Coordinates of C-alpha atoms in Angstrom, one line a residue:
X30 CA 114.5 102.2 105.3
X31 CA 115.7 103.8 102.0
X32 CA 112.6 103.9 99.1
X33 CA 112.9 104.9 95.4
X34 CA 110.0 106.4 94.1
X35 CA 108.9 107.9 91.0
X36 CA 106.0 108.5 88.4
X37 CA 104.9 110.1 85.7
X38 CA 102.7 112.9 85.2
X39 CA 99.3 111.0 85.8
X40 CA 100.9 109.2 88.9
X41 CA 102.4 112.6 90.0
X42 CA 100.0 113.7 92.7
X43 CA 99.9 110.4 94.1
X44 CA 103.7 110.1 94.1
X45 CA 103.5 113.3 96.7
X46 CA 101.6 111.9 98.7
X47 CA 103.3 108.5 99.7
X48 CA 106.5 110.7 99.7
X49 CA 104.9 112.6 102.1
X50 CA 104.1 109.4 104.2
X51 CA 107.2 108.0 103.9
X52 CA 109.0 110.7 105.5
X53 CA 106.7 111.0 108.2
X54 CA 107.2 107.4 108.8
X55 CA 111.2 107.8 109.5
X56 CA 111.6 106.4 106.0
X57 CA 114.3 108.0 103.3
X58 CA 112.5 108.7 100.5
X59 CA 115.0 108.8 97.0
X60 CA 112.1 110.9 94.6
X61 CA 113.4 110.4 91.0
X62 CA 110.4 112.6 89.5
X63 CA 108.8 113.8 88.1
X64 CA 108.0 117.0 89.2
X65 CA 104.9 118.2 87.8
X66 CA 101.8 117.4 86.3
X67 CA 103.3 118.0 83.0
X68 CA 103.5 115.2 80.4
X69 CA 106.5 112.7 80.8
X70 CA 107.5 109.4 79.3
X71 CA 106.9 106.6 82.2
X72 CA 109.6 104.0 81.3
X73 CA 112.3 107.4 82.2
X74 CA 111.0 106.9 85.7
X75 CA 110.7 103.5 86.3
X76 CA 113.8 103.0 85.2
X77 CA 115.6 104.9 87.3
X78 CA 113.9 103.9 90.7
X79 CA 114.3 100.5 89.5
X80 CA 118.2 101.2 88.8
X81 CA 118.6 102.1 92.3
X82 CA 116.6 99.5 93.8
X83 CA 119.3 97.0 91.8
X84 CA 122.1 98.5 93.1
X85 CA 121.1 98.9 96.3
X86 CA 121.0 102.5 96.8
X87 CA 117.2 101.8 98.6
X88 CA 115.6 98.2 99.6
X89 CA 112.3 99.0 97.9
X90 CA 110.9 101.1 95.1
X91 CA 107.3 102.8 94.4
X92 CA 106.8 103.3 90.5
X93 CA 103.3 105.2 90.0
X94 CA 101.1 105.8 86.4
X95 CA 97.7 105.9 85.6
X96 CA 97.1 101.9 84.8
X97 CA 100.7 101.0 87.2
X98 CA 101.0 98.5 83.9
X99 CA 103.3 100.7 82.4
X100 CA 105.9 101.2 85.1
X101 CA 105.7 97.4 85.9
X102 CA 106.6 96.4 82.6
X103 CA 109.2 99.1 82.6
X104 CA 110.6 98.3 85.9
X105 CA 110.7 94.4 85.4
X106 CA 113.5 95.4 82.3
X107 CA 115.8 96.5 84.9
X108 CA 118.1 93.4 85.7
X109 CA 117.6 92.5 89.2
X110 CA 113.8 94.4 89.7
X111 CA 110.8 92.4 90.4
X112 CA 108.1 95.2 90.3
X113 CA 104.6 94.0 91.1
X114 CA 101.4 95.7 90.1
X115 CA 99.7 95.4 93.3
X116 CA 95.8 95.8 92.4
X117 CA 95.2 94.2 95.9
X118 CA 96.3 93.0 99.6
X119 CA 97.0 89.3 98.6
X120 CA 99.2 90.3 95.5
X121 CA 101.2 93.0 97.5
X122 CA 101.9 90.1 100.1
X123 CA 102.4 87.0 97.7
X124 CA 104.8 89.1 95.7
X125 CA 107.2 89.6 98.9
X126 CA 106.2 85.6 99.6
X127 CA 107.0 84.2 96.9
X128 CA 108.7 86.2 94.3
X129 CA 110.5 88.4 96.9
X130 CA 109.5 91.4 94.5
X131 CA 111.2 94.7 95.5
X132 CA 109.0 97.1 93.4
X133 CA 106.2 97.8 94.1
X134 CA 103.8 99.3 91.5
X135 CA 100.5 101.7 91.5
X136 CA 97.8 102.9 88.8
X137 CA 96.8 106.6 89.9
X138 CA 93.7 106.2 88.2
X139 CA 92.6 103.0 89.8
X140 CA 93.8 103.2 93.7
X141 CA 93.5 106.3 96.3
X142 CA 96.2 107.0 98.7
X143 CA 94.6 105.5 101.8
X144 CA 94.8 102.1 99.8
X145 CA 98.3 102.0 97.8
X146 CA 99.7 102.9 101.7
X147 CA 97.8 99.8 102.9
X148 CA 99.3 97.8 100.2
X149 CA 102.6 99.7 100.4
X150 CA 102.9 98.5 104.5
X151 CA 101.9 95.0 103.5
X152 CA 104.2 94.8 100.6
X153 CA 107.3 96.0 103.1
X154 CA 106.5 94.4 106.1
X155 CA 106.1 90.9 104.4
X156 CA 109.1 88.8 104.2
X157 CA 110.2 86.6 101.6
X158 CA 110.1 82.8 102.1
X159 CA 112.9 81.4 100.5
X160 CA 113.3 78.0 100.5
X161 CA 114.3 75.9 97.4
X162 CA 111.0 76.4 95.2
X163 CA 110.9 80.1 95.2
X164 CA 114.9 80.4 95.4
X165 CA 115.1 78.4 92.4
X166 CA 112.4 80.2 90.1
X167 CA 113.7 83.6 91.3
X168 CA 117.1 82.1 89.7
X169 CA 115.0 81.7 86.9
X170 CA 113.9 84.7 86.5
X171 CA 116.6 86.8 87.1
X172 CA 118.4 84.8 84.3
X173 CA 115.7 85.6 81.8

């Protein structure tokens, strides 16, 4: 599977890390930065995994911050993304469920590595339910 990812300076070290997993996992990991801990402008970064996540260059994106509020908000101005700050299990899986979000979102500051994976893996491996309700309000909010 092809996966965006990107961050900014605070999310940086993070960002390595689940790139690091990803590959080792078989995935293709598309790393839009940054590349240091130096300081950087968030919404850069989101934007641009959430770009490819719309085209459909990869089926999922990974946007990492300190709070993850930041990169949601940016992410979610990207026609077509529905980023997700996941602060736990039943949000990473409701989001697929029910919003069939495609970004998934993490504060460095709040989360370690161990537990964004967990989230990440449940936020992948969760499919969207479709149906009538959901398709409609997804209609709805793509036409925001």
């Amino acid at each position: 599977m092809i996966i965006s990812i990107g961050s900014d300076h605070r999310g940086f070290e993070l960002k390595e890390r689940i790139k690091e997993y990803l590959i080792r996992k078989n995935h293709k990991a598309i790393d839009f930065g940054t590349d240091s801990n130096a300081s950087v402008d968030y919404p850069d970064f989101s934007r641009k995994v959430g770009e490819s996540v719309a085209k459909g260059e990869s089926k999922f994106g990974i946007v990492i911050c300190g709070s993850g509020i930041g990169v949601s908000i940016a992410a979610n101005k990207v026609k077509g993304v529905r980023a997700v700050n996941a602060t736990n299990s039943d949000m990473a899986e409701m989001s697929r469920k029910h919003n069939n979000a495609n970004v998934i979102c993490f504060g460095a500051d709040f989360i370690d590595f161990d537990t964004a994976v967990k989230y990440f893996e449940i936020f992948v491996n969760t499919d969207f339910e479709g149906g009538e309700r959901h398709n409609r309000r997804i209609e709805k909010i793509n036409n925001i």
